[in-house]
């Protein structure tokens, strides 16, 4: 891994936390303002950071997907470039149709902000390659629109292609549906396993003093890029 | 010319807000409420004078950004 580029839209608020997390892991980072149209050649991972791009107006991520940088991200991704979307970043990637499905309002209509246990569903991808299948991780979630939707046929395809990355679960690893998501899904990737999206915030779980270091375990796989 | 675009979650996609309001209406003893769906209405003022062209243009807007067709349907009404 040479460098991580972190996208910044108006309303993004996890860009600096994400930068801090990757730098703590010894990586070089750069922040790309959404009006820019280039991704430097030495970038091995583009992160669409969390927050409230464009105030979540219309739908979360709906307006950000039309920012100039997103065309460049699409080209970068179509050439095999790795992209990680966290929370609002996941919403932006689904709106941009870089990932399948959609994220809608939580079933209980609440903004849920707390530590949440997650089960690793598949590790046959670079993102979760340092985690064990079935492993339970403790990572914060903070969202109002994290209710993942995909139709039955789409769900079947995700399962067959090992595209489901994470599911919400209880401490014992049993499914726990926190927000109404289809099949308790917390994160997915594309068929080629190059684009990753998840609602939880690994960048907020990198120091034991703040409750968990499981975010490091999760992001560590990306170091091999 | 004014275009009114109504966007709603598709049938079969659970509408948590509609469900909450339905529950409230039941609590308030309104009888016979079978379903409640909540959507949004987007009103667009256009300089276009041809209704056909306006519909064509607004349909493109709806497909591209106003609705997320993975989960939402939309209707377009042209007034004035």
Short mmCIF file of C-alpha atoms in Angstrom, two decimals:
data_model
loop_
_atom_site.label_atom_id
_atom_site.label_comp_id
_atom_site.label_asym_id
_atom_site.label_seq_id
_atom_site.Cartn_x
_atom_site.Cartn_y
_atom_site.Cartn_z
CA UNK A 1 0.00 0.00 0.00
CA UNK A 2 1.44 3.32 -1.04
CA UNK A 3 -1.19 5.92 -0.24
CA UNK A 4 -4.82 6.29 0.88
CA UNK A 5 -6.91 9.09 -0.65
CA UNK A 6 -9.87 10.24 1.42
CA UNK A 7 -12.76 12.05 -0.27
CA UNK A 8 -14.18 15.17 1.30
CA UNK A 9 -17.61 16.51 0.32
CA UNK A 10 -19.41 19.46 1.93
CA UNK A 11 -20.78 17.85 5.10
CA UNK A 12 -18.25 15.01 5.33
CA UNK A 13 -17.12 14.86 8.96
CA UNK A 14 -15.16 11.62 9.32
CA UNK A 15 -12.39 12.57 6.89
CA UNK A 16 -9.90 13.58 9.58
CA UNK A 17 -10.68 10.58 11.81
CA UNK A 18 -10.15 8.33 8.80
CA UNK A 19 -6.89 10.10 7.97
CA UNK A 20 -5.75 9.72 11.60
CA UNK A 21 -6.62 6.01 11.61
CA UNK A 22 -4.70 5.20 8.45
CA UNK A 23 -1.73 7.33 9.49
CA UNK A 24 -1.66 5.57 12.86
CA UNK A 25 -1.29 2.37 10.87
CA UNK A 26 1.75 3.89 9.19
CA UNK A 27 0.21 4.84 5.86
CA UNK A 28 0.47 8.02 3.85
CA UNK A 29 -2.81 9.81 3.17
CA UNK A 30 -4.21 12.68 1.16
CA UNK A 31 -7.57 14.40 1.29
CA UNK A 32 -9.34 15.04 -2.01
CA UNK A 33 -11.91 17.84 -2.16
CA UNK A 34 -14.98 16.75 -4.11
CA UNK A 35 -14.50 19.36 -6.84
CA UNK A 36 -11.16 17.92 -7.83
CA UNK A 37 -11.04 15.49 -10.73
CA UNK A 38 -7.76 13.66 -10.28
CA UNK A 39 -6.64 10.79 -8.10
CA UNK A 40 -2.85 10.63 -7.83
CA UNK A 41 -1.06 7.69 -9.44
CA UNK A 42 0.34 6.37 -6.17
CA UNK A 43 -3.08 5.98 -4.54
CA UNK A 44 -3.87 2.33 -3.76
CA UNK A 45 -7.12 2.94 -1.90
CA UNK A 46 -9.84 5.59 -2.16
CA UNK A 47 -11.94 6.00 0.98
CA UNK A 48 -15.32 7.69 0.82
CA UNK A 49 -15.50 8.89 4.42
CA UNK A 50 -18.56 9.20 6.61
CA UNK A 51 -20.62 12.25 7.49
CA UNK A 52 -23.60 14.04 6.06
CA UNK A 53 -22.64 15.02 2.54
CA UNK A 54 -24.92 17.81 1.31
CA UNK A 55 -26.83 17.58 4.59
CA UNK A 56 -28.35 14.25 3.48
CA UNK A 57 -30.76 16.36 1.39
CA UNK A 58 -33.07 14.42 -0.94
CA UNK A 59 -31.52 11.08 0.14
CA UNK A 60 -28.25 10.28 1.89
CA UNK A 61 -25.53 10.32 -0.75
CA UNK A 62 -27.87 11.25 -3.61
CA UNK A 63 -26.28 14.60 -4.38
CA UNK A 64 -22.65 13.73 -3.58
CA UNK A 65 -22.65 11.07 -6.28
CA UNK A 66 -22.80 13.87 -8.87
CA UNK A 67 -19.73 15.68 -7.53
CA UNK A 68 -16.90 15.97 -10.08
CA UNK A 69 -14.58 13.59 -8.19
CA UNK A 70 -17.12 10.76 -8.47
CA UNK A 71 -16.60 10.40 -12.22
CA UNK A 72 -12.89 9.94 -11.51
CA UNK A 73 -13.69 7.42 -8.76
CA UNK A 74 -15.84 5.45 -11.23
CA UNK A 75 -12.99 5.31 -13.73
CA UNK A 76 -10.51 4.43 -10.97
CA UNK A 77 -12.81 1.61 -9.80
CA UNK A 78 -13.49 0.31 -13.30
CA UNK A 79 -9.73 -0.10 -13.73
CA UNK A 80 -9.65 -2.31 -10.64
CA UNK A 81 -8.81 0.44 -8.14
CA UNK A 82 -9.88 -0.34 -4.57
CA UNK A 83 -12.61 1.80 -2.98
CA UNK A 84 -13.90 1.72 0.61
CA UNK A 85 -17.10 3.56 1.61
CA UNK A 86 -17.80 4.03 5.31
CA UNK A 87 -21.32 4.99 6.47
CA UNK A 88 -22.26 7.98 4.30
CA UNK A 89 -19.54 6.71 1.95
CA UNK A 90 -21.46 3.42 1.66
CA UNK A 91 -24.63 5.40 0.91
CA UNK A 92 -22.81 7.41 -1.77
CA UNK A 93 -21.45 4.22 -3.39
CA UNK A 94 -24.92 2.65 -3.57
CA UNK A 95 -26.41 5.88 -4.96
CA UNK A 96 -23.62 5.90 -7.57
CA UNK A 97 -24.54 2.25 -8.35
CA UNK A 98 -20.98 1.18 -7.61
CA UNK A 99 -22.49 -1.14 -5.01
CA UNK A 100 -25.83 -2.93 -5.21
CA UNK A 101 -28.91 -2.18 -3.11
CA UNK A 102 -29.87 0.96 -1.22
CA UNK A 103 -29.85 2.34 2.32
CA UNK A 104 -33.08 3.68 3.73
CA UNK A 105 -34.33 5.06 7.04
CA UNK A 106 -33.76 2.80 10.07
CA UNK A 107 -36.81 0.71 10.81
CA UNK A 108 -37.29 2.30 14.26
CA UNK A 109 -36.69 5.78 12.76
CA UNK A 110 -33.99 6.49 15.36
CA UNK A 111 -30.47 7.74 14.79
CA UNK A 112 -28.53 4.83 16.27
CA UNK A 113 -25.14 5.71 17.77
CA UNK A 114 -23.37 3.05 19.82
CA UNK A 115 -20.83 0.26 19.81
CA UNK A 116 -22.21 -2.70 17.89
CA UNK A 117 -21.01 -6.26 17.48
CA UNK A 118 -20.61 -7.49 13.89
CA UNK A 119 -19.92 -10.91 12.46
CA UNK A 120 -17.40 -11.37 9.65
CA UNK A 121 -19.28 -13.23 6.92
CA UNK A 122 -16.59 -13.59 4.30
CA UNK A 123 -12.86 -12.98 4.32
CA UNK A 124 -12.14 -13.98 0.73
CA UNK A 125 -11.50 -10.32 0.00
CA UNK A 126 -8.59 -7.99 0.72
CA UNK A 127 -10.59 -5.79 3.10
CA UNK A 128 -11.39 -8.49 5.66
CA UNK A 129 -8.45 -10.75 4.84
CA UNK A 130 -6.95 -10.27 8.31
CA UNK A 131 -10.19 -11.34 10.04
CA UNK A 132 -11.49 -14.84 10.64
CA UNK A 133 -14.77 -15.93 9.09
CA UNK A 134 -17.37 -15.89 11.87
CA UNK A 135 -15.23 -13.61 14.03
CA UNK A 136 -17.19 -11.07 16.11
CA UNK A 137 -15.90 -7.49 16.03
CA UNK A 138 -16.95 -4.54 18.16
CA UNK A 139 -17.22 -1.38 16.05
CA UNK A 140 -19.30 1.80 16.49
CA UNK A 141 -22.31 2.51 14.31
CA UNK A 142 -23.81 6.01 13.94
CA UNK A 143 -26.55 6.36 11.36
CA UNK A 144 -30.21 7.14 10.67
CA UNK A 145 -30.23 5.65 7.17
CA UNK A 146 -28.51 2.31 7.57
CA UNK A 147 -31.42 0.05 6.72
CA UNK A 148 -29.95 -1.93 3.84
CA UNK A 149 -32.37 -3.02 1.13
CA UNK A 150 -31.89 -5.41 -1.74
CA UNK A 151 -34.49 -7.60 -3.46
CA UNK A 152 -34.57 -11.39 -2.97
CA UNK A 153 -32.79 -12.12 -6.22
CA UNK A 154 -30.06 -9.59 -5.41
CA UNK A 155 -29.61 -11.07 -1.95
CA UNK A 156 -29.17 -14.52 -3.42
CA UNK A 157 -26.48 -13.23 -5.77
CA UNK A 158 -24.67 -11.47 -2.92
CA UNK A 159 -24.66 -14.70 -0.93
CA UNK A 160 -23.52 -16.87 -3.83
CA UNK A 161 -20.65 -14.56 -4.72
CA UNK A 162 -19.53 -14.12 -1.09
CA UNK A 163 -20.25 -10.40 -1.35
CA UNK A 164 -21.70 -10.05 2.13
CA UNK A 165 -18.89 -8.74 4.32
CA UNK A 166 -20.53 -8.18 7.71
CA UNK A 167 -23.79 -8.80 9.53
CA UNK A 168 -25.04 -7.18 12.74
CA UNK A 169 -25.01 -9.69 15.58
CA UNK A 170 -25.15 -10.02 19.35
CA UNK A 171 -22.10 -10.73 21.52
CA UNK A 172 -22.41 -14.46 20.80
CA UNK A 173 -22.39 -13.92 17.07
CA UNK A 174 -26.09 -14.59 16.52
CA UNK A 175 -27.92 -12.36 14.05
CA UNK A 176 -29.30 -9.18 15.60
CA UNK A 177 -31.21 -6.86 13.33
CA UNK A 178 -30.46 -3.38 14.66
CA UNK A 179 -31.92 -1.21 11.90
CA UNK A 180 -34.19 -3.33 9.70
CA UNK A 181 -31.53 -4.27 7.16
CA UNK A 182 -32.35 -7.16 4.83
CA UNK A 183 -30.66 -10.25 6.28
CA UNK A 184 -29.00 -8.07 9.01
CA UNK A 185 -26.45 -6.88 6.44
CA UNK A 186 -23.93 -4.29 7.68
CA UNK A 187 -21.50 -4.31 4.76
CA UNK A 188 -21.08 -5.67 1.24
CA UNK A 189 -18.65 -5.58 -1.66
CA UNK A 190 -19.01 -5.74 -5.43
CA UNK A 191 -18.71 -8.99 -7.34
CA UNK A 192 -15.06 -8.32 -8.21
CA UNK A 193 -14.31 -7.68 -4.50
CA UNK A 194 -12.66 -4.34 -5.21
CA UNK A 195 -15.32 -1.95 -3.86
CA UNK A 196 -16.35 -2.23 -0.21
CA UNK A 197 -19.14 -0.51 1.71
CA UNK A 198 -20.15 -0.72 5.36
CA UNK A 199 -22.27 1.28 7.78
CA UNK A 200 -20.05 0.76 10.90
CA UNK A 201 -17.07 3.06 11.53
CA UNK A 202 -13.80 1.09 11.83
CA UNK A 203 -11.88 4.39 11.99
CA UNK A 204 -13.55 5.07 15.34
CA UNK A 205 -12.31 1.81 16.87
CA UNK A 206 -8.55 2.10 16.71
CA UNK A 207 -7.65 2.77 20.33
CA UNK A 208 -8.46 0.61 23.33
CA UNK A 209 -8.95 3.68 25.51
CA UNK A 210 -11.88 4.65 23.29
CA UNK A 211 -13.54 1.25 23.63
CA UNK A 212 -12.15 -1.01 20.92
CA UNK A 213 -9.22 -1.66 18.63
CA UNK A 214 -11.17 -3.93 16.33
CA UNK A 215 -11.17 -1.27 13.61
CA UNK A 216 -7.42 -1.79 13.22
CA UNK A 217 -7.95 -5.51 12.78
CA UNK A 218 -10.51 -4.74 10.09
CA UNK A 219 -8.50 -2.14 8.19
CA UNK A 220 -5.22 -4.06 8.49
CA UNK A 221 -6.13 -6.28 5.55
CA UNK A 222 -5.92 -3.25 3.29
CA UNK A 223 -2.22 -2.81 4.14
CA UNK A 224 -1.47 -5.66 1.75
CA UNK A 225 -2.68 -3.61 -1.23
CA UNK B 1 -44.81 25.22 -16.56
CA UNK B 2 -44.72 23.42 -13.26
CA UNK B 3 -43.91 19.75 -12.78
CA UNK B 4 -44.91 17.95 -9.62
CA UNK B 5 -42.89 14.85 -8.91
CA UNK B 6 -44.11 12.47 -6.21
CA UNK B 7 -41.60 9.94 -4.94
CA UNK B 8 -42.64 6.94 -2.85
CA UNK B 9 -41.02 3.76 -1.62
CA UNK B 10 -42.01 0.84 -3.86
CA UNK B 11 -44.69 -1.61 -2.83
CA UNK B 12 -42.97 -4.34 -0.89
CA UNK B 13 -40.26 -2.03 0.46
CA UNK B 14 -41.11 -1.39 4.10
CA UNK B 15 -41.86 2.28 4.78
CA UNK B 16 -40.89 2.82 8.46
CA UNK B 17 -42.30 6.37 8.56
CA UNK B 18 -45.61 5.30 7.04
CA UNK B 19 -45.78 2.45 9.54
CA UNK B 20 -45.18 4.83 12.49
CA UNK B 21 -47.89 7.22 11.30
CA UNK B 22 -50.27 4.31 10.70
CA UNK B 23 -49.66 3.21 14.28
CA UNK B 24 -50.33 6.77 15.53
CA UNK B 25 -53.60 6.96 13.57
CA UNK B 26 -54.69 3.66 15.11
CA UNK B 27 -53.82 4.97 18.56
CA UNK B 28 -55.91 8.07 17.85
CA UNK B 29 -58.86 5.75 17.12
CA UNK B 30 -59.15 6.65 13.43
CA UNK B 31 -60.84 3.59 12.05
CA UNK B 32 -60.45 1.84 8.73
CA UNK B 33 -56.89 2.97 7.96
CA UNK B 34 -55.49 0.12 5.88
CA UNK B 35 -52.11 1.48 4.89
CA UNK B 36 -50.06 4.68 5.13
CA UNK B 37 -47.17 5.50 2.81
CA UNK B 38 -45.01 8.59 3.20
CA UNK B 39 -43.23 10.06 0.23
CA UNK B 40 -41.91 13.38 -0.89
CA UNK B 41 -43.14 15.92 -3.37
CA UNK B 42 -40.73 17.90 -5.52
CA UNK B 43 -42.11 20.93 -7.35
CA UNK B 44 -40.10 22.07 -10.33
CA UNK B 45 -40.72 25.30 -12.21
CA UNK B 46 -39.67 25.01 -15.85
CA UNK B 47 -39.22 27.50 -18.67
CA UNK B 48 -40.25 24.76 -21.13
CA UNK B 49 -43.60 25.38 -22.87
CA UNK B 50 -44.10 21.98 -24.49
CA UNK B 51 -45.74 19.53 -22.13
CA UNK B 52 -44.26 16.52 -23.93
CA UNK B 53 -40.75 17.93 -23.69
CA UNK B 54 -41.28 18.85 -20.04
CA UNK B 55 -42.35 15.30 -19.21
CA UNK B 56 -39.36 13.91 -21.07
CA UNK B 57 -36.96 16.20 -19.20
CA UNK B 58 -38.49 15.64 -15.77
CA UNK B 59 -38.54 11.87 -16.33
CA UNK B 60 -34.80 12.03 -16.87
CA UNK B 61 -34.41 14.09 -13.67
CA UNK B 62 -36.47 11.54 -11.75
CA UNK B 63 -34.47 8.58 -13.09
CA UNK B 64 -31.10 10.25 -12.52
CA UNK B 65 -31.49 11.87 -9.12
CA UNK B 66 -34.97 12.63 -7.78
CA UNK B 67 -35.80 8.98 -7.13
CA UNK B 68 -33.60 6.03 -6.26
CA UNK B 69 -35.28 3.47 -8.49
CA UNK B 70 -33.78 0.61 -6.50
CA UNK B 71 -36.30 1.38 -3.73
CA UNK B 72 -38.57 4.16 -5.02
CA UNK B 73 -41.24 4.78 -7.65
CA UNK B 74 -42.25 8.19 -8.92
CA UNK B 75 -45.12 9.93 -10.66
CA UNK B 76 -44.96 13.12 -12.69
CA UNK B 77 -47.79 15.60 -13.05
CA UNK B 78 -47.55 18.71 -15.22
CA UNK B 79 -49.67 21.65 -14.12
CA UNK B 80 -50.26 25.11 -15.67
#
